[in-house]
XYZ file of C-alpha atoms in Angstrom:
759
model
C 33.327 40.426 -13.131
C 32.051 40.607 -16.317
C 29.883 43.632 -17.599
C 27.602 43.445 -20.034
C 28.185 45.787 -23.263
C 25.322 44.860 -25.350
C 22.944 41.849 -25.380
C 24.789 40.100 -27.833
C 28.777 40.295 -26.464
C 30.511 40.815 -23.165
C 34.369 40.529 -22.113
C 35.981 38.391 -19.661
C 38.092 41.036 -18.869
C 36.623 44.277 -19.281
C 38.822 46.525 -17.292
C 41.871 45.330 -19.521
C 39.526 46.569 -22.695
C 38.944 49.990 -21.431
C 42.842 50.444 -20.562
C 43.506 48.886 -24.102
C 41.091 51.109 -25.390
C 42.033 54.243 -23.915
C 45.795 53.203 -25.414
C 44.530 53.827 -28.889
C 45.396 57.799 -28.039
C 48.968 56.552 -27.752
C 49.762 56.869 -31.598
C 48.051 59.380 -31.830
C 50.104 61.559 -29.936
C 53.125 60.426 -30.693
C 51.784 62.011 -34.540
C 51.765 65.064 -33.289
C 54.715 65.615 -31.258
C 56.291 64.579 -34.608
C 54.961 67.523 -35.748
C 56.454 69.888 -33.229
C 57.831 73.058 -35.108
C 61.328 73.753 -36.198
C 63.153 77.209 -36.132
C 62.942 78.430 -40.290
C 66.175 79.326 -41.712
C 65.821 80.431 -45.686
C 68.346 79.181 -47.890
C 68.362 79.848 -51.824
C 69.042 76.493 -52.683
C 66.204 75.405 -50.422
C 63.633 76.262 -52.857
C 63.718 73.712 -55.121
C 63.091 71.033 -52.729
C 60.347 73.045 -51.570
C 58.376 73.070 -54.587
C 58.831 69.398 -55.262
C 57.110 68.758 -51.263
C 54.531 71.161 -52.467
C 53.423 68.654 -54.822
C 53.397 65.380 -52.703
C 52.059 66.532 -49.517
C 48.705 65.488 -50.099
C 49.768 61.859 -50.820
C 52.249 61.762 -47.626
C 49.670 63.154 -45.355
C 47.221 60.442 -46.912
C 49.679 57.709 -46.298
C 50.616 59.154 -42.395
C 46.794 59.170 -41.842
C 46.720 55.354 -42.811
C 49.515 54.613 -41.278
C 48.145 56.384 -38.353
C 44.852 54.664 -38.536
C 46.252 50.970 -38.611
C 48.575 51.716 -35.524
C 45.150 52.873 -33.552
C 43.314 49.586 -34.573
C 46.417 47.178 -34.316
C 46.038 48.855 -30.463
C 42.744 48.116 -30.055
C 42.593 44.989 -31.373
C 45.558 43.630 -28.907
C 43.039 45.605 -25.909
C 40.161 43.243 -27.844
C 42.522 40.128 -27.542
C 43.151 40.524 -23.985
C 40.106 40.991 -22.848
C 38.713 38.366 -24.365
C 35.107 39.197 -25.541
C 32.996 36.104 -26.517
C 28.660 36.200 -28.085
C 26.790 33.815 -26.018
C 24.202 31.741 -28.162
C 21.420 33.941 -26.936
C 22.819 36.641 -29.174
C 23.643 34.457 -32.491
C 20.585 33.566 -32.028
C 19.386 37.255 -31.663
C 21.518 37.968 -34.657
C 19.688 35.823 -36.559
C 15.668 37.103 -35.942
C 15.477 34.319 -33.230
C 13.587 34.408 -29.941
C 15.196 32.233 -27.289
C 16.347 33.047 -23.656
C 19.071 31.711 -21.485
C 18.101 30.891 -17.995
C 19.862 30.050 -14.493
C 19.049 27.870 -12.355
C 20.336 27.954 -8.617
C 19.738 24.981 -6.594
C 21.055 25.315 -3.048
C 21.149 22.280 -0.772
C 19.216 23.192 2.766
C 19.507 19.468 4.369
C 19.821 19.391 7.667
C 23.934 18.330 7.452
C 23.823 22.091 5.792
C 23.499 23.281 9.630
C 26.932 21.667 10.455
C 28.726 24.738 12.233
C 32.216 25.214 12.062
C 33.958 28.511 13.614
C 33.515 30.980 11.145
C 29.747 29.929 10.110
C 27.111 26.788 9.046
C 28.046 25.452 5.574
C 24.321 26.589 5.147
C 25.521 30.070 5.595
C 28.582 29.580 2.971
C 25.861 28.439 0.615
C 23.623 31.574 1.055
C 26.508 33.739 0.526
C 27.712 32.035 -2.656
C 24.165 32.006 -3.629
C 23.881 35.834 -3.294
C 27.313 35.827 -5.052
C 25.986 34.246 -8.126
C 22.581 36.411 -8.073
C 24.664 39.687 -7.912
C 26.644 38.023 -10.377
C 24.185 37.128 -12.963
C 22.605 40.383 -12.437
C 26.000 42.376 -13.237
C 26.884 39.901 -16.217
C 23.650 38.503 -18.173
C 21.043 40.848 -17.449
C 18.897 39.391 -19.667
C 18.805 35.982 -18.308
C 15.898 34.491 -16.515
C 16.623 33.227 -12.749
C 15.353 30.255 -11.103
C 16.113 29.733 -7.342
C 15.303 26.298 -5.983
C 15.987 24.420 -2.340
C 16.096 20.654 -2.452
C 13.716 20.642 0.402
C 11.005 22.140 -1.955
C 11.636 21.797 -5.644
C 8.572 22.042 -6.537
C 7.866 25.708 -4.751
C 10.796 27.883 -6.286
C 12.137 30.895 -4.195
C 12.015 32.678 -7.761
C 10.721 31.150 -11.265
C 11.932 32.412 -13.892
C 12.148 36.119 -13.349
C 14.596 39.128 -14.594
C 16.990 41.039 -12.459
C 16.677 44.506 -11.861
C 17.651 46.520 -8.808
C 14.355 45.955 -7.186
C 13.789 41.909 -7.639
C 17.879 41.681 -6.462
C 17.336 43.178 -3.805
C 13.890 40.923 -2.924
C 15.637 37.936 -3.748
C 18.386 38.654 -1.815
C 15.711 38.981 1.257
C 14.161 35.375 0.455
C 17.453 34.132 0.665
C 18.829 35.745 3.892
C 15.717 34.102 5.339
C 16.243 30.622 4.388
C 17.499 28.049 7.121
C 18.030 24.428 6.797
C 15.513 22.004 6.797
C 15.459 18.914 8.797
C 14.829 16.897 5.714
C 17.549 14.892 3.878
C 18.786 16.036 0.667
C 16.356 14.366 -2.037
C 18.178 15.376 -5.383
C 16.069 12.952 -7.813
C 13.393 14.736 -6.953
C 15.195 18.153 -7.706
C 16.540 17.638 -10.535
C 13.086 15.731 -11.717
C 11.354 19.247 -10.482
C 13.878 20.841 -13.103
C 13.285 18.803 -16.037
C 9.983 19.763 -15.539
C 10.545 23.236 -15.508
C 12.801 23.414 -18.757
C 10.097 21.232 -20.511
C 7.488 23.790 -19.933
C 9.848 26.764 -21.232
C 10.843 25.425 -24.745
C 11.790 29.036 -25.625
C 15.104 28.295 -23.358
C 18.190 27.757 -25.417
C 21.151 27.264 -22.784
C 20.401 26.753 -19.533
C 23.324 26.881 -16.990
C 22.502 24.866 -13.413
C 24.215 25.926 -10.346
C 23.758 23.299 -7.711
C 25.665 24.145 -4.452
C 25.859 21.684 -1.630
C 28.028 19.906 0.694
C 27.655 17.076 -2.075
C 28.104 14.018 0.849
C 28.991 10.895 -0.292
C 25.723 9.318 1.369
C 23.642 11.155 -1.438
C 26.084 11.099 -4.947
C 27.781 7.846 -4.779
C 25.586 5.133 -6.594
C 24.528 2.245 -4.458
C 25.632 -0.191 -7.465
C 27.379 0.396 -10.922
C 27.122 3.825 -12.361
C 23.711 3.488 -14.400
C 24.368 7.375 -15.534
C 21.621 7.148 -18.513
C 19.178 4.921 -16.457
C 15.789 5.951 -14.451
C 17.053 5.091 -11.573
C 20.069 7.634 -11.843
C 18.969 10.772 -9.605
C 21.136 12.559 -12.834
C 19.045 11.156 -15.795
C 16.383 13.988 -15.735
C 19.747 16.293 -16.073
C 20.650 14.152 -18.945
C 17.211 13.712 -20.355
C 16.785 17.698 -20.609
C 20.266 18.068 -22.316
C 19.614 17.956 -26.317
C 19.749 18.813 -29.701
C 17.279 22.039 -28.576
C 18.878 22.817 -25.468
C 21.888 23.162 -23.801
C 22.007 22.070 -20.158
C 25.328 22.578 -18.450
C 26.439 21.340 -14.732
C 28.000 23.478 -12.194
C 28.912 22.116 -8.762
C 29.579 24.107 -6.302
C 31.230 23.254 -2.638
C 30.142 24.488 0.421
C 31.166 22.126 3.145
C 34.177 21.045 4.308
C 35.834 17.646 4.676
C 36.608 15.670 8.081
C 34.020 17.127 9.715
C 33.278 15.087 13.098
C 30.055 13.808 14.242
C 28.174 11.607 16.582
C 24.926 10.996 16.502
C 22.181 8.754 17.835
C 20.707 6.658 14.491
C 17.673 4.624 16.255
C 16.292 3.098 19.386
C 14.826 -0.130 19.965
C 12.920 -2.396 22.461
C 14.820 -5.590 22.837
C 12.279 -7.763 23.713
C 8.538 -8.069 23.864
C 5.801 -5.372 24.624
C 6.542 -2.381 27.337
C 4.756 -2.852 30.372
C 3.802 -0.583 32.817
C 5.900 -0.967 36.409
C 8.396 -3.570 34.363
C 11.887 -2.906 33.439
C 11.994 -2.491 29.797
C 15.432 -3.376 27.770
C 15.684 -0.353 25.319
C 18.848 0.407 23.593
C 19.900 3.523 22.045
C 22.433 2.887 18.977
C 25.191 5.652 18.927
C 27.208 5.941 15.751
C 30.304 7.769 15.217
C 30.004 9.038 11.768
C 33.885 10.421 11.747
C 37.186 10.025 10.786
C 38.573 9.731 14.323
C 37.471 7.775 17.368
C 35.458 9.843 19.624
C 35.491 10.038 23.419
C 33.159 8.852 25.641
C 29.949 10.659 25.797
C 27.173 10.967 28.094
C 23.634 10.108 27.028
C 20.706 11.752 28.955
C 17.527 10.111 28.778
C 13.804 11.184 29.370
C 10.711 9.236 29.388
C 8.031 12.271 28.641
C 9.270 15.531 30.042
C 11.202 13.873 32.879
C 14.667 12.876 33.158
C 15.182 9.694 34.420
C 19.036 8.524 34.163
C 22.044 8.902 32.182
C 24.089 6.350 30.359
C 27.836 6.333 29.345
C 29.131 5.363 26.102
C 32.832 3.678 25.885
C 35.116 5.615 23.701
C 33.911 4.627 19.472
C 36.027 3.943 17.051
C 35.831 5.870 13.841
C 32.568 4.650 11.546
C 31.337 2.434 14.354
C 28.792 1.680 16.311
C 28.135 1.523 20.191
C 24.625 -0.006 21.578
C 23.729 1.749 24.519
C 21.435 -0.350 26.595
C 19.024 0.552 29.489
C 16.779 -0.503 31.436
C 13.542 1.678 31.732
C 10.205 1.654 34.285
C 7.465 3.601 32.258
C 5.236 3.734 35.261
C 1.962 4.409 33.293
C -0.174 2.579 30.512
C -1.110 4.611 27.440
C 0.982 5.640 25.168
C 4.659 7.600 26.090
C 7.496 8.683 24.458
C 10.841 8.438 25.107
C 14.124 11.026 24.539
C 17.930 10.062 24.167
C 20.447 13.005 23.884
C 23.579 13.356 23.218
C 26.386 16.709 24.115
C 25.975 19.182 21.240
C 28.795 19.089 18.588
C 28.916 20.683 15.165
C 25.626 18.691 14.133
C 23.061 19.448 16.469
C 19.715 18.007 15.095
C 20.978 14.495 15.681
C 22.252 14.391 18.887
C 18.299 13.784 19.972
C 15.972 11.239 19.049
C 12.369 10.729 20.061
C 10.714 6.854 20.474
C 7.079 6.632 20.721
C 5.652 3.672 22.640
C 2.599 2.174 23.706
C 2.788 0.782 27.308
C 0.670 -2.016 28.217
C -1.303 -3.080 31.155
C 0.443 -6.350 30.715
C 1.141 -9.027 28.332
C -2.064 -10.502 27.421
C -1.359 -14.739 26.899
C -4.007 -16.769 25.772
C -3.300 -20.769 26.799
C -5.631 -22.943 24.449
C -6.088 -26.069 27.327
C -5.896 -29.406 25.640
C -6.437 -31.167 28.705
C -8.481 -29.663 31.007
C -9.053 -30.636 34.706
C -11.298 -29.706 37.877
C -8.859 -31.221 39.732
C -5.844 -29.142 41.168
C -2.468 -29.419 39.595
C -3.979 -31.835 37.147
C -5.027 -29.819 34.784
C -2.859 -29.409 31.863
C -1.964 -25.898 32.131
C -2.304 -25.374 36.154
C 1.830 -25.415 36.602
C 2.359 -23.438 33.051
C -0.688 -20.785 33.964
C 1.117 -20.371 37.884
C 4.415 -20.012 36.532
C 3.283 -17.081 34.246
C 1.427 -15.003 36.719
C 2.363 -16.283 39.872
C 0.503 -14.854 43.103
C 2.690 -12.384 45.437
C 2.997 -8.946 45.548
C 5.300 -8.568 42.692
C 3.701 -8.416 39.366
C 5.582 -11.153 36.738
C 3.747 -8.265 33.708
C 1.791 -11.030 32.481
C -2.008 -11.282 32.360
C -3.345 -15.123 31.368
C -6.868 -16.063 29.877
C -7.392 -20.131 29.927
C -10.022 -21.508 27.027
C -10.596 -25.177 25.734
C -9.834 -26.139 22.069
C -13.572 -25.262 20.898
C -13.225 -21.778 21.481
C -10.082 -21.385 19.915
C -12.112 -19.751 16.401
C -14.159 -17.603 18.129
C -12.053 -15.881 20.010
C -10.289 -12.492 18.880
C -6.736 -13.036 18.757
C -5.806 -9.451 17.932
C -6.124 -8.344 21.698
C -3.646 -10.940 22.559
C 0.325 -10.769 22.548
C 1.128 -14.690 22.903
C -0.961 -17.701 22.602
C 0.071 -20.848 23.941
C -1.407 -24.313 22.350
C -0.712 -26.974 25.328
C -2.025 -30.828 24.688
C -4.374 -29.912 22.215
C -5.712 -33.144 20.211
C -5.962 -31.327 16.475
C -7.188 -27.855 15.383
C -9.399 -27.274 12.592
C -8.438 -25.358 9.493
C -9.960 -22.487 10.080
C -8.669 -22.003 13.389
C -5.141 -22.720 11.849
C -5.568 -19.826 9.583
C -6.496 -17.628 12.328
C -3.254 -18.795 13.789
C -1.129 -18.234 10.708
C -2.487 -14.598 10.267
C -2.099 -13.473 14.474
C 1.605 -14.722 13.795
C 2.253 -13.357 10.720
C 1.642 -10.090 12.079
C 3.700 -10.018 14.667
C 2.293 -12.081 17.699
C 3.780 -15.261 19.160
C 2.722 -18.708 19.373
C 4.009 -21.459 21.631
C 3.195 -25.252 21.045
C 3.355 -28.152 24.124
C 2.455 -31.189 23.078
C 1.363 -34.437 25.139
C -0.729 -37.094 24.871
C -3.971 -35.892 23.283
C -2.049 -34.666 20.335
C -2.395 -36.130 16.645
C 0.358 -36.072 15.435
C -0.924 -36.881 11.926
C -3.647 -33.800 11.889
C -0.362 -31.594 13.432
C 1.454 -32.240 10.152
C -1.342 -32.181 7.874
C -2.711 -28.772 9.223
C 0.423 -27.106 10.831
C 3.252 -28.619 9.655
C 1.508 -28.045 5.594
C 4.266 -29.909 3.717
C 7.134 -26.919 5.013
C 4.451 -24.260 4.552
C 2.610 -23.367 8.042
C 3.130 -22.907 11.524
C 4.703 -25.789 13.161
C 8.625 -25.621 12.511
C 9.445 -29.511 11.592
C 7.136 -32.485 11.715
C 5.858 -34.823 13.875
C 7.922 -37.541 14.408
C 7.411 -41.309 16.708
C 6.647 -40.547 20.225
C 9.819 -41.703 22.379
C 8.771 -42.964 25.832
C 11.654 -43.426 27.853
C 12.211 -46.486 30.763
C 14.910 -43.920 32.145
C 14.014 -40.112 31.394
C 17.136 -38.385 29.875
C 18.241 -34.549 30.829
C 18.874 -31.078 28.730
C 21.932 -31.391 26.614
C 23.402 -28.705 24.476
C 21.803 -26.150 23.544
C 22.168 -22.365 22.040
C 22.918 -21.177 25.682
C 23.441 -17.305 24.023
C 19.225 -17.366 23.179
C 17.480 -15.084 25.761
C 14.928 -18.051 25.872
C 17.763 -20.804 27.591
C 19.910 -18.406 29.214
C 19.483 -19.609 31.738
C 21.186 -23.191 31.386
C 24.481 -21.607 30.063
C 27.772 -21.842 31.839
C 30.128 -24.670 32.411
C 28.451 -27.616 34.890
C 24.871 -25.806 35.212
C 23.111 -27.843 37.323
C 19.691 -27.176 35.629
C 20.912 -28.933 32.802
C 21.209 -32.518 34.793
C 18.337 -31.694 37.971
C 15.345 -32.276 34.861
C 14.468 -35.572 33.670
C 12.246 -36.184 30.622
C 10.130 -39.190 30.312
C 8.346 -38.618 27.035
C 8.591 -36.594 23.991
C 7.768 -36.338 20.177
C 11.149 -37.252 17.824
C 11.115 -34.693 14.875
C 11.818 -35.228 11.077
C 13.542 -33.253 8.632
C 12.173 -31.276 6.152
C 12.334 -32.408 2.646
C 14.401 -30.296 0.518
C 12.009 -30.828 -2.607
C 9.092 -28.650 -0.059
C 10.648 -26.680 1.928
C 10.679 -23.175 0.441
C 13.649 -21.449 0.437
C 12.581 -18.544 -0.953
C 9.708 -16.875 0.649
C 8.090 -15.945 -2.604
C 7.645 -19.667 -3.505
C 5.363 -20.579 -0.975
C 1.447 -18.902 -1.248
C 1.996 -17.416 1.953
C 5.569 -16.044 1.767
C 6.094 -16.155 5.464
C 8.471 -19.213 6.275
C 11.844 -16.934 4.897
C 14.357 -18.868 7.440
C 14.757 -22.255 8.351
C 13.823 -23.305 11.886
C 16.332 -23.380 14.881
C 16.991 -25.838 17.258
C 17.181 -24.233 20.888
C 17.349 -26.868 23.213
C 18.377 -30.472 23.025
C 17.832 -33.650 25.328
C 20.838 -35.630 25.953
C 21.123 -39.294 24.692
C 22.680 -41.022 21.364
C 20.353 -38.639 18.921
C 20.345 -35.694 20.550
C 16.217 -34.967 20.035
C 15.198 -31.389 20.311
C 13.491 -30.024 22.686
C 12.456 -26.430 21.435
C 12.398 -25.285 18.529
C 11.923 -21.788 16.632
C 10.484 -20.661 13.823
C 10.243 -17.229 12.636
C 6.692 -16.620 9.921
C 5.690 -13.733 8.868
C 6.685 -10.895 11.484
C 5.772 -13.529 14.613
C 7.802 -16.183 16.212
C 6.732 -19.883 16.465
C 8.491 -22.329 19.269
C 7.726 -25.739 19.336
C 8.346 -27.432 22.917
C 8.333 -31.508 21.789
C 7.123 -32.546 25.398
C 4.479 -31.465 27.733
C 3.725 -28.113 29.540
C 2.503 -30.161 33.161
C 4.307 -33.174 34.739
C 3.007 -36.386 32.928
C 5.819 -36.556 30.574
C 8.638 -34.544 32.629
C 9.323 -32.845 35.937
C 10.733 -29.753 35.069
C 7.951 -27.703 36.486
C 9.122 -28.818 39.700
C 11.962 -26.880 38.353
C 12.989 -23.355 39.149
C 14.168 -22.632 35.625
C 10.698 -24.071 34.681
C 8.962 -20.898 35.672
C 12.261 -18.342 34.473
C 12.037 -20.425 31.001
C 8.213 -19.889 30.670
C 8.606 -16.373 31.936
C 11.314 -15.823 28.955
C 8.862 -17.508 26.386
C 6.491 -14.883 27.079
C 8.855 -12.240 26.680
C 10.430 -13.163 23.677
C 7.896 -14.571 22.136
C 4.908 -11.413 22.425
C 4.234 -9.264 19.761
C 6.630 -6.237 19.604
C 5.249 -2.741 19.933
C 4.744 -1.272 16.664
C 5.222 2.382 17.666
C 9.215 2.493 18.892
C 11.068 3.792 15.765
C 8.444 6.138 14.414
C 8.917 7.465 11.160
C 11.446 10.340 9.417
C 10.695 14.226 8.904
C 8.783 14.628 5.993
C 7.481 11.345 5.449
C 3.410 11.452 6.324
C 1.751 10.819 9.387
C -0.938 7.637 8.775
C -3.502 6.615 11.337
C -6.044 3.533 10.537
C -8.917 3.345 12.850
C -12.018 1.451 13.108
C -15.100 3.298 13.107
C -17.047 1.736 15.329
C -14.517 2.721 18.119
C -13.731 6.432 16.999
C -15.174 9.250 15.771
C -14.007 10.407 12.330
C -12.753 14.235 14.028
C -9.343 14.467 15.903
C -6.552 16.840 17.152
C -3.169 16.990 15.996
C -0.724 18.570 18.223
C 2.769 19.353 16.852
C 5.734 19.492 18.763
C 5.577 22.938 19.320
C 2.270 22.886 21.275
C 1.191 24.848 23.387
C 2.480 27.838 21.890
C 1.396 26.249 18.455
C -2.145 26.035 18.480
C -4.191 22.556 17.617
C -5.088 21.515 14.646
C -8.384 20.102 13.415
C -8.145 16.845 11.478
C -10.932 15.101 9.655
C -10.342 11.491 8.913
C -11.625 9.618 5.072
C -13.152 6.803 4.302
C -10.608 3.566 3.409
C -10.997 2.411 -0.667
C -13.382 -0.243 0.788
C -15.199 1.948 3.033
C -14.592 -0.769 5.892
C -11.969 2.041 7.932
C -10.920 5.430 8.535
C -7.712 6.743 7.546
C -6.402 9.779 9.512
C -3.088 11.678 7.349
C -0.902 14.702 7.969
C 1.935 15.578 5.365
C 3.409 18.197 7.502
C 6.057 16.402 9.455
C 8.817 19.591 8.611
C 10.415 18.587 12.310
C 11.358 16.137 14.600
C 9.469 15.827 17.750
C 6.511 14.391 18.886
C 3.511 14.947 17.019
C 0.136 14.021 19.413
C -3.499 13.379 17.802
C -6.257 13.561 20.192
C -8.553 10.737 19.383
C -12.444 10.668 20.302
C -13.666 6.874 21.149
C -17.240 6.168 20.844
C -17.777 5.626 23.884
C -16.892 9.189 25.153
C -13.427 8.584 26.413
C -10.351 10.569 24.600
C -7.021 8.201 23.327
C -3.799 10.026 22.430
C -1.347 8.356 19.700
C 2.191 9.430 19.949
C 4.005 9.491 16.561
C 7.959 10.390 16.788
C 9.375 12.505 13.867
C 13.185 12.090 13.387
C 15.914 13.082 11.629
C 17.348 10.101 8.520
C 20.379 9.050 10.381
C 22.565 8.884 6.889
C 22.128 12.488 6.263
C 24.837 12.733 9.723
C 27.161 11.010 7.869
C 29.363 14.064 6.793
C 32.057 12.266 4.281
C 32.378 14.906 1.265
C 32.694 13.735 -2.380
C 35.404 15.281 -3.945
C 35.493 16.346 -7.354
C 37.348 13.111 -8.429
C 34.774 10.963 -6.477
C 31.463 12.896 -8.402
C 33.553 12.131 -11.666
C 34.106 8.537 -10.558
C 30.773 7.575 -9.222
C 29.013 9.540 -12.676
C 31.318 9.320 -15.271
C 29.103 10.034 -17.991
C 27.536 13.032 -16.595
C 29.366 16.310 -17.287
C 29.972 19.272 -14.962
C 32.405 21.779 -13.954
C 33.125 21.617 -9.586
C 33.764 24.911 -7.913
C 34.985 25.188 -4.369
C 33.936 28.975 -4.311
C 31.889 31.434 -6.461
C 34.929 33.230 -7.027
C 36.089 31.454 -10.384
C 32.434 32.180 -12.147
C 34.437 33.716 -14.647
C 36.294 30.388 -16.223
C 33.281 28.277 -16.224
C 31.377 31.178 -17.365
C 32.914 30.374 -20.846
C 31.263 27.166 -20.966
C 28.638 27.867 -23.651
C 29.420 30.718 -24.912
C 32.207 32.307 -28.314
C 34.980 33.587 -27.210
C 36.510 35.853 -30.158
C 40.178 36.611 -29.126
C 41.227 34.131 -31.768
C 39.911 35.726 -34.394
C 41.012 39.067 -33.042
C 44.441 37.650 -32.959
C 44.420 37.101 -36.386
C 43.185 40.423 -37.567
C 46.004 42.237 -35.475
C 48.526 39.954 -37.419
C 47.310 41.147 -40.308
C 46.914 44.895 -39.268
C 50.361 44.898 -38.246
C 51.802 43.123 -41.138
C 49.884 45.340 -43.599
C 51.109 48.320 -41.283
C 54.920 47.395 -42.224
C 54.185 46.665 -45.501
C 52.663 50.108 -45.941
C 55.340 52.020 -43.911
C 58.204 50.087 -46.025
C 56.446 50.650 -49.561
C 55.766 54.239 -48.352
C 59.083 55.113 -47.630
C 60.637 53.493 -50.949
C 58.355 55.866 -52.557
C 59.687 59.037 -51.077
C-alpha cells in the first residue's frame, strides 16, 4: 500500500524504501570491520614507514570518509529507485505557493441490476467492498485529498461531499456505505456525471480530480444508441469531458463489480389485447416474458394474481437466448372499478424483475353509442334494431355491451367521453362541428364504426369526413353499386380478429351472405394523402388504410376498411347494417362480427402499463367532480401510514393535478379521492422496474473503449490494482534518482582509483 510520507511526496513501494534505507548501514559496517586490530611487532626498519604514514593519515581518513559517504548515498539512491517515489500535482502547487487541492470522487452504481445474487453475494456487496477499500486506500495514501461519495440513484444528495478523511470520518463514512442497499431504479449515468461536473465547477480550487465509477457496466447503460458522439451534448460523458480542461485534470477509473454470463428471465410488460376490461367478461391479458440470458431457459410457471388473490398458473415453453415469449391468459375480473394484476416468475439471481404489476380500470360494460340515420317505429324496420340486438342480445348471458341510440340531430350535444365506441349508421350528413368532436374522440383512443345506406350523401361525406385524405373516412366514397344478382364475401385478412370467423378453407360463411348494394371506394390521390403525420394539420393519419374484407366480383370491392386515426381506429362498412342492402343480419356470423368489431374498436384501458420506478405519479382531476384533497397509500400500507396529498391548480386554472414523486419501489400505489357527491373513488397506479436494466450483458473494457473512443479511462477488475492507476497524474522521480545513482557510482569509482594512485 502507499504511505503518505509528507504532503508533497510518497512512495509506490514504501516497504522497499524502508529496507533499502536500512541497507545504508552495510558500507558503514564493512568500513568498521576493515579497521580490526593486528598484533604489533616492533621492527627497526618500520619506523621510517610509520613516520611517512603519520604525515598522510589525515588525508587518507578524509578520502575514506568521502568514499564511505558516496557508497552510502549510492545504496540510498538504489532504495529510492526501487521504491519509486513520486510527487503529486498539489505537491508542486504547494512548493510554488499554490493553494490548489485534489479530490477523489467515488460513484457507486446502486441500480437494481447490482442486486444480482451469486453464491458469494450480490454484485452490490462486491461494489460496497470495493468502495470501502477505496475509502481506506485514500485515507492511508492521500489523507490531504478531499473525498466525495455518490450513488447513481440520487447523485444530487451525496453520501459525503468534499470531506477530509481521518479516523472518525472514515468510520462514519464506512458505516453509511455498509447501510446502503440497491435501489429499484435504472442507473442514470448522464445525471450522475452532470452532478459531478456541477460539483467540480463549484470548487475551482480543485487542481486534480479522480473519478472512480464502481458498476456492473451493463451494455444497456453504456452502449451508444448510434455512432459515438463523445464530445456532443447528447453523450452521457459530455460533462466529464467538459470537466477536464487546462485548469483542472480529471482522471476516470472504472472498477468492475459484476460478472459476465449472468442468467436472467424477466417479465417485460403486461398488455390487454382487445378493448376495455369489463366486469364478469373474460379479458385477454398477455405477459411478455423475456430471456435476457446467453442460454435457453427451461419452461417456467407464472403465478397470476387478481388483487391479493391467486387465480391461476400458466407455464411458458422453453425460451431461446435473447428471445421473448408471450404468455396469454383469459382473466375474469368480477367487479367494476379499479383493480390490479400481478404476474410472477420463479425466483432467480435477480428477483426484482420476476414480478410485474398492472393497474386496470374494470368497466361495467363497453359503452356503445349508435347514431341512427333512419329511425322507425316499426319493429326491425328501424336502421339499427338488428345491430343493437347483435351488440346486446337478450338472455341471461351478458354480452358486455350497453347500447345507447340517438338520432343524428343529437350527436353534437352528446358527451362522447363516456363512450368506448360510436357507430354511425346510414346518417345523411354530419355537420362540421360534430365531425370535429368525432375526430377528437377517435384521436384520443375511441373507436368509430361507419355503416352506409340509402340516406348517405357521398359528396358531403367526402368533403367533411374524408377531407382530402386528412379526415376520419379511410377512402373517398365512389359510385353506389346496385346489383341484380347479389355478390358474396370473397377474401380478406382472416388473421385479423374482426373477421377471423370467416377464416379457414371452404368457410360456409363466405358463400352464405348476399350483398345487393354497396358503395365503391376511390383511391387516395398521392398528391393529397399525407405520408408523414407532421404533414397534416392534425397529424393523425400516420398509416395508410387497410382492407379487411372484400366482396366477390370482378373488382373485388372492399366491404370493411380500417384506418388508424391518432390513438383510435375507424372501420368503414360500405354496405348497410340492416337488411335493406344485404342479408348479413340473418347469418350467425353477423352477431359474431358485430361483437368483435365492438371489442376491437372500443377504447383501450389507460392504466394497463403503469409507470416505472422513479417516474412521478400525475393524476388530473375535474374540480367539479373531486375535492382537492386526497390520501395516498404506498405499497407498504398498512404497515406504512397514509399520506395526505393536496392537488394544485393547472396553469389555465380549469383543472386540478395530484403529483407524487417518491415512487422508489415497485408495487401498487393507491390514491383515495373524495367526490363532490360524498362518495370515494380509489385510483391505482402500478409501479414497475425498467425491464432494460434486467439485461445483464456486460460491456468489457474493449467494448467500452470501442463505444467511447475519445473518453480516456483506466479499467480495473478490483481495487487491488490501484497502485498502477494512481500513477496517473503524478510525477515519479525514480528516473532522476537512477541518473543520480549512476553519477554517484561512477564518481566513487573514479575517486577510489585516484586516491589509490596517490597512495
